[in-house]
């Protein structure tokens, strides 16, 4: 059913896409990179730091600052309930897939957007706290100006493509420092390795967490027009550094280059870098963000995703020389002053054989819908889990593996968690349900063949019994009926011809 309220949003996105395609990307582009000492605000390394750029999901850092600021002012609370509207539910992935009318606390909503980067939940935060998306965007812009983010323009709370929504590496560093400085009690929000919703565990998209020593936040983002972005913080021996990397062609390259920049930053003493601060960085001469779509989302390669680094290693290698050539065009900066920066600014050919260490074990944080976790879907799912194998086994044997018997069980468990999207991993983890899951959720072809064989034998036996009766009841009418049937067949064939 078409929702008239979505028309302005759709028109805006189409207009923005047209502007991006029309603008194109002429010549070489400098992918923004920035390393900053958090306490002093001094710039350790800068490359294209004030150039306008499409932020993608690092926008959610701005959304989080506005929300936490409203809580600090008493205009909102972490336990207040947010309602998912039809407009929020219609947002494209990444998303939780909540149905309209679903409620969750602001605390859980912030955890979800920081880890899962759910666009539907971020949209709900904007609608509920700002009264409307436009109202919340106005608060985002007002807050950005107050913090000194002079290159940013905000129009939505989730970072989905909008040609008018810009930021810069410098502004994101200003925002990252403000979040760490103004809300120290909420720092853990940016370092959650995974969330658990019901039985589903969703890892953080930030591939640096649990891989690079000292990294404790903050947020990643990806859209075709802006490439792969990250704002990351790390702490070693009491010294905290913030690194911003934008416009990379894969999550893997983004993570490796951020790690190299951290290496460089921690290798510099507080007295070895210049006295330039974030506020003193010169304004960029570039008038509008470049469109990275031809480099990032080449139709000849699989569509990249803002996922874990290891998942992208194979696709990056499969891209081969095309990826190397494209990425080389992005790196137009001069020779860097150190080996760590040399690695950070090299193209994918130099990074192909490099990898971060394996990720540390996840430590999921529970999230739920509604107000009270004691009455949430987690408890309901745990109670329902033992009953599912018992109900599934007789149904599979008696009803010839029809699709109807196995659907209610997963739908009840998923509905209990509050999710609206089927989660195969969730169902596979149920205790004692492995054999049932293997038979119920595999392709129905083999299952029906195995169960249908015995019935096939019965069917073969029944006609033999009928044949025993037919000879005794063979009257002449059968012979009379046969000629009567032939003309009808002929007439039917004539009509088909």
GROMACS .gro file of C-alpha atoms in nm:
model
  497
    1UNK     CA    1   0.000   0.000   0.000
    2UNK     CA    2   0.147   0.338  -0.101
    3UNK     CA    3   0.208   0.584   0.179
    4UNK     CA    4   0.176   0.945   0.070
    5UNK     CA    5   0.400   1.055   0.359
    6UNK     CA    6   0.694   0.871   0.200
    7UNK     CA    7   0.665   1.061  -0.131
    8UNK     CA    8   0.871   1.369  -0.029
    9UNK     CA    9   1.145   1.144   0.108
   10UNK     CA   10   1.155   0.934  -0.208
   11UNK     CA   11   1.163   1.242  -0.428
   12UNK     CA   12   1.448   1.388  -0.223
   13UNK     CA   13   1.653   1.073  -0.254
   14UNK     CA   14   1.597   1.048  -0.628
   15UNK     CA   15   1.694   1.413  -0.665
   16UNK     CA   16   2.004   1.353  -0.455
   17UNK     CA   17   2.101   1.049  -0.661
   18UNK     CA   18   2.062   1.249  -0.980
   19UNK     CA   19   2.285   1.520  -0.843
   20UNK     CA   20   2.549   1.267  -0.747
   21UNK     CA   21   2.549   1.106  -1.089
   22UNK     CA   22   2.554   1.442  -1.263
   23UNK     CA   23   2.843   1.568  -1.052
   24UNK     CA   24   3.064   1.270  -1.125
   25UNK     CA   25   3.421   1.248  -1.005
   26UNK     CA   26   3.675   1.431  -1.215
   27UNK     CA   27   4.041   1.346  -1.183
   28UNK     CA   28   4.216   1.209  -0.879
   29UNK     CA   29   4.057   1.233  -0.537
   30UNK     CA   30   4.230   1.262  -0.202
   31UNK     CA   31   4.066   1.028   0.046
   32UNK     CA   32   4.041   1.214   0.378
   33UNK     CA   33   4.254   1.090   0.670
   34UNK     CA   34   4.313   1.249   1.008
   35UNK     CA   35   4.491   1.158   1.333
   36UNK     CA   36   4.428   1.371   1.643
   37UNK     CA   37   4.540   1.366   2.005
   38UNK     CA   38   4.210   1.363   2.195
   39UNK     CA   39   4.320   1.548   2.510
   40UNK     CA   40   4.502   1.835   2.341
   41UNK     CA   41   4.314   1.847   2.011
   42UNK     CA   42   4.648   1.868   1.828
   43UNK     CA   43   4.664   1.729   1.475
   44UNK     CA   44   4.917   1.449   1.434
   45UNK     CA   45   4.849   1.383   1.065
   46UNK     CA   46   4.609   1.537   0.816
   47UNK     CA   47   4.515   1.461   0.454
   48UNK     CA   48   4.211   1.625   0.294
   49UNK     CA   49   4.074   1.672   0.645
   50UNK     CA   50   3.839   1.959   0.563
   51UNK     CA   51   3.723   1.833   0.223
   52UNK     CA   52   3.345   1.779   0.209
   53UNK     CA   53   3.247   1.412   0.218
   54UNK     CA   54   2.934   1.197   0.238
   55UNK     CA   55   2.927   1.058   0.593
   56UNK     CA   56   2.711   0.744   0.554
   57UNK     CA   57   2.641   0.577   0.891
   58UNK     CA   58   2.897   0.772   1.089
   59UNK     CA   59   2.605   1.017   1.085
   60UNK     CA   60   2.474   0.807   1.377
   61UNK     CA   61   2.747   0.957   1.597
   62UNK     CA   62   2.578   1.294   1.544
   63UNK     CA   63   2.239   1.137   1.616
   64UNK     CA   64   2.377   0.989   1.937
   65UNK     CA   65   2.528   1.319   2.053
   66UNK     CA   66   2.195   1.500   2.009
   67UNK     CA   67   2.008   1.223   2.195
   68UNK     CA   68   2.255   1.216   2.485
   69UNK     CA   69   2.252   1.596   2.500
   70UNK     CA   70   1.872   1.592   2.529
   71UNK     CA   71   1.898   1.340   2.814
   72UNK     CA   72   2.153   1.561   2.990
   73UNK     CA   73   1.915   1.858   2.958
   74UNK     CA   74   1.621   1.659   3.094
   75UNK     CA   75   1.434   1.671   2.763
   76UNK     CA   76   1.458   1.295   2.719
   77UNK     CA   77   1.545   0.986   2.926
   78UNK     CA   78   1.733   0.668   2.847
   79UNK     CA   79   1.436   0.454   2.954
   80UNK     CA   80   1.171   0.641   2.756
   81UNK     CA   81   0.994   0.435   2.492
   82UNK     CA   82   1.037   0.512   2.121
   83UNK     CA   83   0.776   0.392   1.874
   84UNK     CA   84   0.863   0.258   1.530
   85UNK     CA   85   0.650   0.440   1.272
   86UNK     CA   86   0.557   0.322   0.924
   87UNK     CA   87   0.817   0.561   0.781
   88UNK     CA   88   1.088   0.421   1.009
   89UNK     CA   89   0.994   0.062   0.927
   90UNK     CA   90   1.022   0.144   0.555
   91UNK     CA   91   1.387   0.253   0.578
   92UNK     CA   92   1.630   0.037   0.373
   93UNK     CA   93   1.880  -0.199   0.539
   94UNK     CA   94   2.083  -0.226   0.745
   95UNK     CA   95   1.784  -0.251   0.978
   96UNK     CA   96   1.626  -0.453   1.259
   97UNK     CA   97   1.302  -0.504   1.068
   98UNK     CA   98   1.072  -0.401   1.352
   99UNK     CA   99   0.703  -0.374   1.265
  100UNK     CA  100   0.527  -0.036   1.294
  101UNK     CA  101   0.408   0.012   1.650
  102UNK     CA  102   0.703  -0.171   1.807
  103UNK     CA  103   0.846   0.012   2.107
  104UNK     CA  104   1.193   0.011   2.259
  105UNK     CA  105   1.383   0.225   2.504
  106UNK     CA  106   1.619   0.500   2.395
  107UNK     CA  107   1.901   0.314   2.572
  108UNK     CA  108   1.845   0.002   2.362
  109UNK     CA  109   1.796   0.209   2.048
  110UNK     CA  110   2.135   0.376   2.090
  111UNK     CA  111   2.307   0.041   2.145
  112UNK     CA  112   2.142  -0.097   1.831
  113UNK     CA  113   2.246   0.191   1.604
  114UNK     CA  114   2.603   0.182   1.734
  115UNK     CA  115   2.644  -0.191   1.670
  116UNK     CA  116   2.390  -0.301   1.408
  117UNK     CA  117   2.378   0.045   1.247
  118UNK     CA  118   2.003  -0.005   1.204
  119UNK     CA  119   1.855   0.267   0.984
  120UNK     CA  120   1.499   0.204   1.098
  121UNK     CA  121   1.592   0.253   1.463
  122UNK     CA  122   1.794   0.570   1.390
  123UNK     CA  123   1.494   0.710   1.201
  124UNK     CA  124   1.272   0.631   1.501
  125UNK     CA  125   1.510   0.817   1.732
  126UNK     CA  126   1.487   1.124   1.509
  127UNK     CA  127   1.108   1.114   1.483
  128UNK     CA  128   1.047   1.055   1.853
  129UNK     CA  129   1.301   1.301   1.994
  130UNK     CA  130   1.268   1.572   1.730
  131UNK     CA  131   0.894   1.550   1.666
  132UNK     CA  132   0.982   1.493   1.300
  133UNK     CA  133   1.288   1.418   1.092
  134UNK     CA  134   1.314   1.782   0.989
  135UNK     CA  135   1.289   1.888   1.352
  136UNK     CA  136   1.561   1.649   1.459
  137UNK     CA  137   1.783   1.750   1.165
  138UNK     CA  138   1.750   2.112   1.280
  139UNK     CA  139   1.876   2.005   1.623
  140UNK     CA  140   2.164   1.817   1.459
  141UNK     CA  141   2.271   2.128   1.265
  142UNK     CA  142   2.232   2.356   1.567
  143UNK     CA  143   2.443   2.122   1.780
  144UNK     CA  144   2.706   2.089   1.506
  145UNK     CA  145   2.746   2.467   1.487
  146UNK     CA  146   2.776   2.491   1.865
  147UNK     CA  147   3.051   2.225   1.865
  148UNK     CA  148   3.244   2.402   1.588
  149UNK     CA  149   3.164   2.157   1.307
  150UNK     CA  150   3.184   2.412   1.028
  151UNK     CA  151   3.174   2.174   0.727
  152UNK     CA  152   2.864   1.967   0.816
  153UNK     CA  153   2.507   1.979   0.690
  154UNK     CA  154   2.257   1.725   0.828
  155UNK     CA  155   1.922   1.622   0.681
  156UNK     CA  156   1.859   1.273   0.822
  157UNK     CA  157   1.962   1.080   1.136
  158UNK     CA  158   2.084   0.756   0.975
  159UNK     CA  159   2.321   0.861   0.694
  160UNK     CA  160   2.134   0.709   0.401
  161UNK     CA  161   2.218   0.885   0.072
  162UNK     CA  162   2.121   1.250   0.051
  163UNK     CA  163   2.321   1.478  -0.179
  164UNK     CA  164   2.277   1.765   0.068
  165UNK     CA  165   2.423   1.580   0.370
  166UNK     CA  166   2.794   1.653   0.403
  167UNK     CA  167   3.063   1.644   0.667
  168UNK     CA  168   3.445   1.630   0.681
  169UNK     CA  169   3.710   1.429   0.858
  170UNK     CA  170   3.787   1.733   1.071
  171UNK     CA  171   3.425   1.774   1.177
  172UNK     CA  172   3.395   1.406   1.266
  173UNK     CA  173   3.707   1.436   1.481
  174UNK     CA  174   3.552   1.738   1.653
  175UNK     CA  175   3.237   1.532   1.714
  176UNK     CA  176   3.430   1.228   1.838
  177UNK     CA  177   3.621   1.438   2.089
  178UNK     CA  178   3.298   1.601   2.206
  179UNK     CA  179   3.130   1.264   2.265
  180UNK     CA  180   3.425   1.137   2.471
  181UNK     CA  181   3.458   1.464   2.660
  182UNK     CA  182   3.093   1.550   2.727
  183UNK     CA  183   2.955   1.201   2.799
  184UNK     CA  184   3.227   0.999   2.975
  185UNK     CA  185   2.960   0.786   3.143
  186UNK     CA  186   2.843   0.669   2.799
  187UNK     CA  187   3.181   0.575   2.650
  188UNK     CA  188   3.096   0.206   2.670
  189UNK     CA  189   2.824   0.270   2.414
  190UNK     CA  190   3.087   0.295   2.140
  191UNK     CA  191   3.286  -0.015   2.232
  192UNK     CA  192   3.013  -0.284   2.236
  193UNK     CA  193   3.147  -0.580   2.039
  194UNK     CA  194   2.802  -0.729   1.970
  195UNK     CA  195   2.437  -0.712   2.070
  196UNK     CA  196   2.208  -1.005   2.140
  197UNK     CA  197   1.841  -0.976   2.048
  198UNK     CA  198   1.655  -1.289   2.149
  199UNK     CA  199   1.888  -1.566   2.036
  200UNK     CA  200   2.040  -1.364   1.750
  201UNK     CA  201   2.391  -1.225   1.806
  202UNK     CA  202   2.488  -0.931   1.583
  203UNK     CA  203   2.858  -0.829   1.581
  204UNK     CA  204   2.975  -0.472   1.552
  205UNK     CA  205   3.067  -0.361   1.197
  206UNK     CA  206   3.382  -0.198   1.335
  207UNK     CA  207   3.653  -0.445   1.232
  208UNK     CA  208   3.910  -0.274   1.457
  209UNK     CA  209   3.731  -0.370   1.778
  210UNK     CA  210   3.890  -0.679   1.926
  211UNK     CA  211   4.165  -0.675   1.661
  212UNK     CA  212   4.379  -0.367   1.723
  213UNK     CA  213   4.517  -0.327   2.075
  214UNK     CA  214   4.359  -0.032   2.253
  215UNK     CA  215   4.074   0.043   2.011
  216UNK     CA  216   3.755   0.116   2.208
  217UNK     CA  217   3.513   0.276   1.957
  218UNK     CA  218   3.353   0.446   1.764
  219UNK     CA  219   3.152   0.398   1.437
  220UNK     CA  220   3.179   0.287   1.075
  221UNK     CA  221   2.974   0.381   0.769
  222UNK     CA  222   2.934   0.296   0.402
  223UNK     CA  223   2.744   0.419   0.099
  224UNK     CA  224   2.855   0.395  -0.263
  225UNK     CA  225   2.891   0.772  -0.300
  226UNK     CA  226   3.114   0.806   0.007
  227UNK     CA  227   3.296   0.474   0.027
  228UNK     CA  228   3.395   0.309   0.353
  229UNK     CA  229   3.436   0.548   0.646
  230UNK     CA  230   3.535   0.507   1.010
  231UNK     CA  231   3.580   0.722   1.318
  232UNK     CA  232   3.788   0.521   1.567
  233UNK     CA  233   3.940   0.588   1.907
  234UNK     CA  234   4.221   0.400   2.082
  235UNK     CA  235   4.384   0.430   2.422
  236UNK     CA  236   4.738   0.322   2.510
  237UNK     CA  237   4.912   0.395   2.838
  238UNK     CA  238   4.661   0.667   2.921
  239UNK     CA  239   4.699   0.844   2.588
  240UNK     CA  240   4.395   0.854   2.360
  241UNK     CA  241   4.410   0.908   1.984
  242UNK     CA  242   4.125   0.959   1.740
  243UNK     CA  243   4.159   0.847   1.376
  244UNK     CA  244   3.924   0.926   1.087
  245UNK     CA  245   3.950   0.743   0.754
  246UNK     CA  246   3.708   0.805   0.466
  247UNK     CA  247   3.650   0.702   0.105
  248UNK     CA  248   3.810   0.357   0.113
  249UNK     CA  249   3.706   0.091  -0.139
  250UNK     CA  250   3.649  -0.188   0.116
  251UNK     CA  251   3.605  -0.239   0.489
  252UNK     CA  252   3.930  -0.433   0.493
  253UNK     CA  253   4.135  -0.147   0.350
  254UNK     CA  254   3.962   0.100   0.579
  255UNK     CA  255   4.053  -0.106   0.886
  256UNK     CA  256   4.414  -0.168   0.780
  257UNK     CA  257   4.476   0.198   0.702
  258UNK     CA  258   4.321   0.309   1.030
  259UNK     CA  259   4.546   0.063   1.213
  260UNK     CA  260   4.854   0.205   1.035
  261UNK     CA  261   4.748   0.558   1.127
  262UNK     CA  262   4.714   0.450   1.491
  263UNK     CA  263   5.064   0.300   1.472
  264UNK     CA  264   5.195   0.631   1.343
  265UNK     CA  265   5.005   0.836   1.599
  266UNK     CA  266   5.117   0.634   1.899
  267UNK     CA  267   5.471   0.646   1.765
  268UNK     CA  268   5.476   1.026   1.794
  269UNK     CA  269   5.542   1.194   2.126
  270UNK     CA  270   5.338   1.486   2.242
  271UNK     CA  271   5.619   1.721   2.145
  272UNK     CA  272   5.705   1.575   1.805
  273UNK     CA  273   5.402   1.698   1.609
  274UNK     CA  274   5.321   2.057   1.525
  275UNK     CA  275   5.103   2.292   1.722
  276UNK     CA  276   4.817   2.297   1.470
  277UNK     CA  277   4.477   2.224   1.622
  278UNK     CA  278   4.154   2.105   1.459
  279UNK     CA  279   4.020   2.460   1.465
  280UNK     CA  280   4.329   2.585   1.280
  281UNK     CA  281   4.301   2.348   0.985
  282UNK     CA  282   4.249   2.552   0.666
  283UNK     CA  283   3.914   2.550   0.490
  284UNK     CA  284   3.895   2.327   0.183
  285UNK     CA  285   3.878   2.474  -0.166
  286UNK     CA  286   3.649   2.191  -0.282
  287UNK     CA  287   3.290   2.307  -0.320
  288UNK     CA  288   3.106   1.974  -0.299
  289UNK     CA  289   3.177   1.611  -0.207
  290UNK     CA  290   3.303   1.386  -0.487
  291UNK     CA  291   3.090   1.094  -0.599
  292UNK     CA  292   3.285   0.774  -0.530
  293UNK     CA  293   3.028   0.547  -0.690
  294UNK     CA  294   3.237   0.463  -1.002
  295UNK     CA  295   3.526   0.354  -0.780
  296UNK     CA  296   3.343   0.184  -0.495
  297UNK     CA  297   3.040   0.017  -0.654
  298UNK     CA  298   3.170  -0.099  -0.990
  299UNK     CA  299   2.908  -0.318  -1.158
  300UNK     CA  300   3.177  -0.566  -1.261
  301UNK     CA  301   3.241  -0.654  -0.896
  302UNK     CA  302   3.012  -0.775  -0.616
  303UNK     CA  303   2.835  -0.503  -0.422
  304UNK     CA  304   3.053  -0.424  -0.117
  305UNK     CA  305   2.903  -0.424   0.232
  306UNK     CA  306   3.000  -0.257   0.557
  307UNK     CA  307   3.073  -0.590   0.725
  308UNK     CA  308   3.350  -0.758   0.913
  309UNK     CA  309   3.693  -0.724   0.749
  310UNK     CA  310   3.752  -1.096   0.708
  311UNK     CA  311   3.436  -1.133   0.504
  312UNK     CA  312   3.568  -0.888   0.248
  313UNK     CA  313   3.912  -1.036   0.199
  314UNK     CA  314   3.803  -1.279  -0.072
  315UNK     CA  315   3.606  -1.022  -0.269
  316UNK     CA  316   3.890  -0.773  -0.248
  317UNK     CA  317   4.132  -1.030  -0.386
  318UNK     CA  318   3.885  -1.130  -0.656
  319UNK     CA  319   3.862  -0.770  -0.771
  320UNK     CA  320   4.225  -0.793  -0.883
  321UNK     CA  321   4.384  -0.521  -1.089
  322UNK     CA  322   4.062  -0.328  -1.139
  323UNK     CA  323   4.040  -0.261  -0.766
  324UNK     CA  324   4.406  -0.163  -0.753
  325UNK     CA  325   4.372   0.080  -1.042
  326UNK     CA  326   4.056   0.235  -0.901
  327UNK     CA  327   4.199   0.273  -0.554
  328UNK     CA  328   4.520   0.418  -0.690
  329UNK     CA  329   4.316   0.703  -0.836
  330UNK     CA  330   4.177   0.778  -0.492
  331UNK     CA  331   4.521   0.827  -0.340
  332UNK     CA  332   4.643   1.154  -0.486
  333UNK     CA  333   4.835   1.269  -0.179
  334UNK     CA  334   5.208   1.321  -0.181
  335UNK     CA  335   5.462   1.086  -0.025
  336UNK     CA  336   5.386   1.036   0.346
  337UNK     CA  337   5.653   1.114   0.606
  338UNK     CA  338   5.681   0.769   0.764
  339UNK     CA  339   5.659   0.397   0.689
  340UNK     CA  340   5.332   0.362   0.883
  341UNK     CA  341   5.177   0.640   0.678
  342UNK     CA  342   5.321   0.488   0.364
  343UNK     CA  343   5.122   0.174   0.433
  344UNK     CA  344   4.816   0.379   0.525
  345UNK     CA  345   4.814   0.564   0.193
  346UNK     CA  346   4.911   0.276  -0.036
  347UNK     CA  347   4.660   0.117  -0.269
  348UNK     CA  348   4.511  -0.230  -0.232
  349UNK     CA  349   4.805  -0.399  -0.410
  350UNK     CA  350   5.026  -0.323  -0.112
  351UNK     CA  351   4.757  -0.427   0.137
  352UNK     CA  352   4.651  -0.751  -0.030
  353UNK     CA  353   4.871  -0.982   0.176
  354UNK     CA  354   4.817  -0.799   0.504
  355UNK     CA  355   4.552  -0.874   0.764
  356UNK     CA  356   4.460  -0.778   1.118
  357UNK     CA  357   4.475  -1.048   1.389
  358UNK     CA  358   4.167  -1.268   1.447
  359UNK     CA  359   3.888  -1.100   1.636
  360UNK     CA  360   3.867  -1.150   2.012
  361UNK     CA  361   3.562  -1.342   2.138
  362UNK     CA  362   3.244  -1.136   2.124
  363UNK     CA  363   3.081  -1.019   2.446
  364UNK     CA  364   2.721  -0.953   2.342
  365UNK     CA  365   2.508  -0.700   2.527
  366UNK     CA  366   2.138  -0.783   2.555
  367UNK     CA  367   1.882  -0.557   2.390
  368UNK     CA  368   1.505  -0.600   2.380
  369UNK     CA  369   1.179  -0.443   2.273
  370UNK     CA  370   0.942  -0.298   2.531
  371UNK     CA  371   1.031  -0.153   2.868
  372UNK     CA  372   1.115  -0.449   3.091
  373UNK     CA  373   1.357  -0.724   2.987
  374UNK     CA  374   1.198  -0.962   3.240
  375UNK     CA  375   0.884  -0.963   3.025
  376UNK     CA  376   1.069  -0.950   2.694
  377UNK     CA  377   1.102  -1.201   2.417
  378UNK     CA  378   1.423  -1.346   2.555
  379UNK     CA  379   1.244  -1.524   2.838
  380UNK     CA  380   0.957  -1.623   2.609
  381UNK     CA  381   1.197  -1.778   2.357
  382UNK     CA  382   1.380  -1.975   2.624
  383UNK     CA  383   1.054  -2.118   2.754
  384UNK     CA  384   0.929  -2.210   2.407
  385UNK     CA  385   1.254  -2.373   2.289
  386UNK     CA  386   1.216  -2.717   2.461
  387UNK     CA  387   0.865  -2.765   2.325
  388UNK     CA  388   0.957  -2.711   1.961
  389UNK     CA  389   1.134  -3.042   1.887
  390UNK     CA  390   0.847  -3.240   2.046
  391UNK     CA  391   0.587  -3.063   1.838
  392UNK     CA  392   0.790  -3.080   1.518
  393UNK     CA  393   0.867  -3.455   1.515
  394UNK     CA  394   0.511  -3.597   1.501
  395UNK     CA  395   0.405  -3.326   1.261
  396UNK     CA  396   0.684  -3.418   1.021
  397UNK     CA  397   0.597  -3.787   1.029
  398UNK     CA  398   0.222  -3.766   1.006
  399UNK     CA  399   0.172  -3.474   0.770
  400UNK     CA  400   0.424  -3.572   0.503
  401UNK     CA  401   0.657  -3.276   0.565
  402UNK     CA  402   0.408  -3.014   0.449
  403UNK     CA  403   0.547  -2.658   0.478
  404UNK     CA  404   0.272  -2.555   0.719
  405UNK     CA  405   0.379  -2.763   1.023
  406UNK     CA  406   0.728  -2.617   1.056
  407UNK     CA  407   0.632  -2.251   0.997
  408UNK     CA  408   0.442  -2.182   1.322
  409UNK     CA  409   0.735  -2.284   1.542
  410UNK     CA  410   0.987  -2.033   1.401
  411UNK     CA  411   0.726  -1.764   1.361
  412UNK     CA  412   0.627  -1.792   1.728
  413UNK     CA  413   0.988  -1.776   1.841
  414UNK     CA  414   1.072  -1.481   1.617
  415UNK     CA  415   0.753  -1.298   1.711
  416UNK     CA  416   0.843  -1.351   2.073
  417UNK     CA  417   1.178  -1.178   2.023
  418UNK     CA  418   1.009  -0.883   1.857
  419UNK     CA  419   1.188  -0.941   1.527
  420UNK     CA  420   0.999  -0.946   1.201
  421UNK     CA  421   1.270  -1.090   0.978
  422UNK     CA  422   1.336  -1.467   0.981
  423UNK     CA  423   1.669  -1.551   1.140
  424UNK     CA  424   1.802  -1.895   1.040
  425UNK     CA  425   2.098  -1.866   1.275
  426UNK     CA  426   1.862  -1.801   1.561
  427UNK     CA  427   1.668  -2.119   1.489
  428UNK     CA  428   1.980  -2.329   1.439
  429UNK     CA  429   2.103  -2.249   1.787
  430UNK     CA  430   1.803  -2.396   1.968
  431UNK     CA  431   1.897  -2.673   2.208
  432UNK     CA  432   1.803  -3.021   2.101
  433UNK     CA  433   1.655  -2.893   1.778
  434UNK     CA  434   1.941  -2.973   1.541
  435UNK     CA  435   1.785  -3.286   1.387
  436UNK     CA  436   1.448  -3.115   1.354
  437UNK     CA  437   1.604  -2.805   1.201
  438UNK     CA  438   1.801  -3.016   0.957
  439UNK     CA  439   1.489  -3.185   0.829
  440UNK     CA  440   1.237  -2.904   0.860
  441UNK     CA  441   1.438  -2.617   0.713
  442UNK     CA  442   1.622  -2.804   0.437
  443UNK     CA  443   1.485  -2.809   0.084
  444UNK     CA  444   1.149  -2.984   0.081
  445UNK     CA  445   1.238  -3.207  -0.216
  446UNK     CA  446   1.439  -3.477  -0.035
  447UNK     CA  447   1.215  -3.465   0.270
  448UNK     CA  448   0.897  -3.531   0.077
  449UNK     CA  449   1.065  -3.809  -0.123
  450UNK     CA  450   1.172  -3.996   0.189
  451UNK     CA  451   0.836  -3.968   0.358
  452UNK     CA  452   0.634  -4.026   0.042
  453UNK     CA  453   0.796  -4.361  -0.041
  454UNK     CA  454   0.597  -4.567   0.212
  455UNK     CA  455   0.277  -4.406   0.094
  456UNK     CA  456   0.373  -4.486  -0.259
  457UNK     CA  457   0.382  -4.854  -0.170
  458UNK     CA  458   0.041  -4.825  -0.012
  459UNK     CA  459  -0.089  -4.659  -0.322
  460UNK     CA  460   0.049  -4.944  -0.529
  461UNK     CA  461  -0.128  -5.197  -0.307
  462UNK     CA  462  -0.464  -5.023  -0.326
  463UNK     CA  463  -0.502  -5.045  -0.705
  464UNK     CA  464  -0.427  -5.419  -0.688
  465UNK     CA  465  -0.720  -5.459  -0.452
  466UNK     CA  466  -0.938  -5.261  -0.687
  467UNK     CA  467  -0.831  -5.475  -0.978
  468UNK     CA  468  -0.949  -5.784  -0.786
  469UNK     CA  469  -1.294  -5.630  -0.769
  470UNK     CA  470  -1.306  -5.498  -1.123
  471UNK     CA  471  -1.306  -5.840  -1.299
  472UNK     CA  472  -1.609  -5.945  -1.095
  473UNK     CA  473  -1.789  -5.626  -1.179
  474UNK     CA  474  -1.699  -5.609  -1.547
  475UNK     CA  475  -2.033  -5.554  -1.715
  476UNK     CA  476  -2.090  -5.461  -2.073
  477UNK     CA  477  -2.153  -5.091  -1.991
  478UNK     CA  478  -1.777  -5.035  -1.999
  479UNK     CA  479  -1.765  -5.133  -2.358
  480UNK     CA  480  -2.061  -4.907  -2.422
  481UNK     CA  481  -1.901  -4.615  -2.249
  482UNK     CA  482  -1.574  -4.638  -2.440
  483UNK     CA  483  -1.722  -4.554  -2.780
  484UNK     CA  484  -1.917  -4.273  -2.619
  485UNK     CA  485  -1.597  -4.124  -2.482
  486UNK     CA  486  -1.406  -4.130  -2.811
  487UNK     CA  487  -1.612  -3.866  -2.993
  488UNK     CA  488  -1.570  -3.625  -2.706
  489UNK     CA  489  -1.193  -3.664  -2.719
  490UNK     CA  490  -1.189  -3.606  -3.093
  491UNK     CA  491  -1.405  -3.298  -3.064
  492UNK     CA  492  -1.179  -3.166  -2.791
  493UNK     CA  493  -0.871  -3.218  -3.004
  494UNK     CA  494  -1.034  -3.036  -3.290
  495UNK     CA  495  -1.097  -2.736  -3.065
  496UNK     CA  496  -0.729  -2.736  -2.947
  497UNK     CA  497  -0.609  -2.748  -3.306
   0.00000   0.00000   0.00000
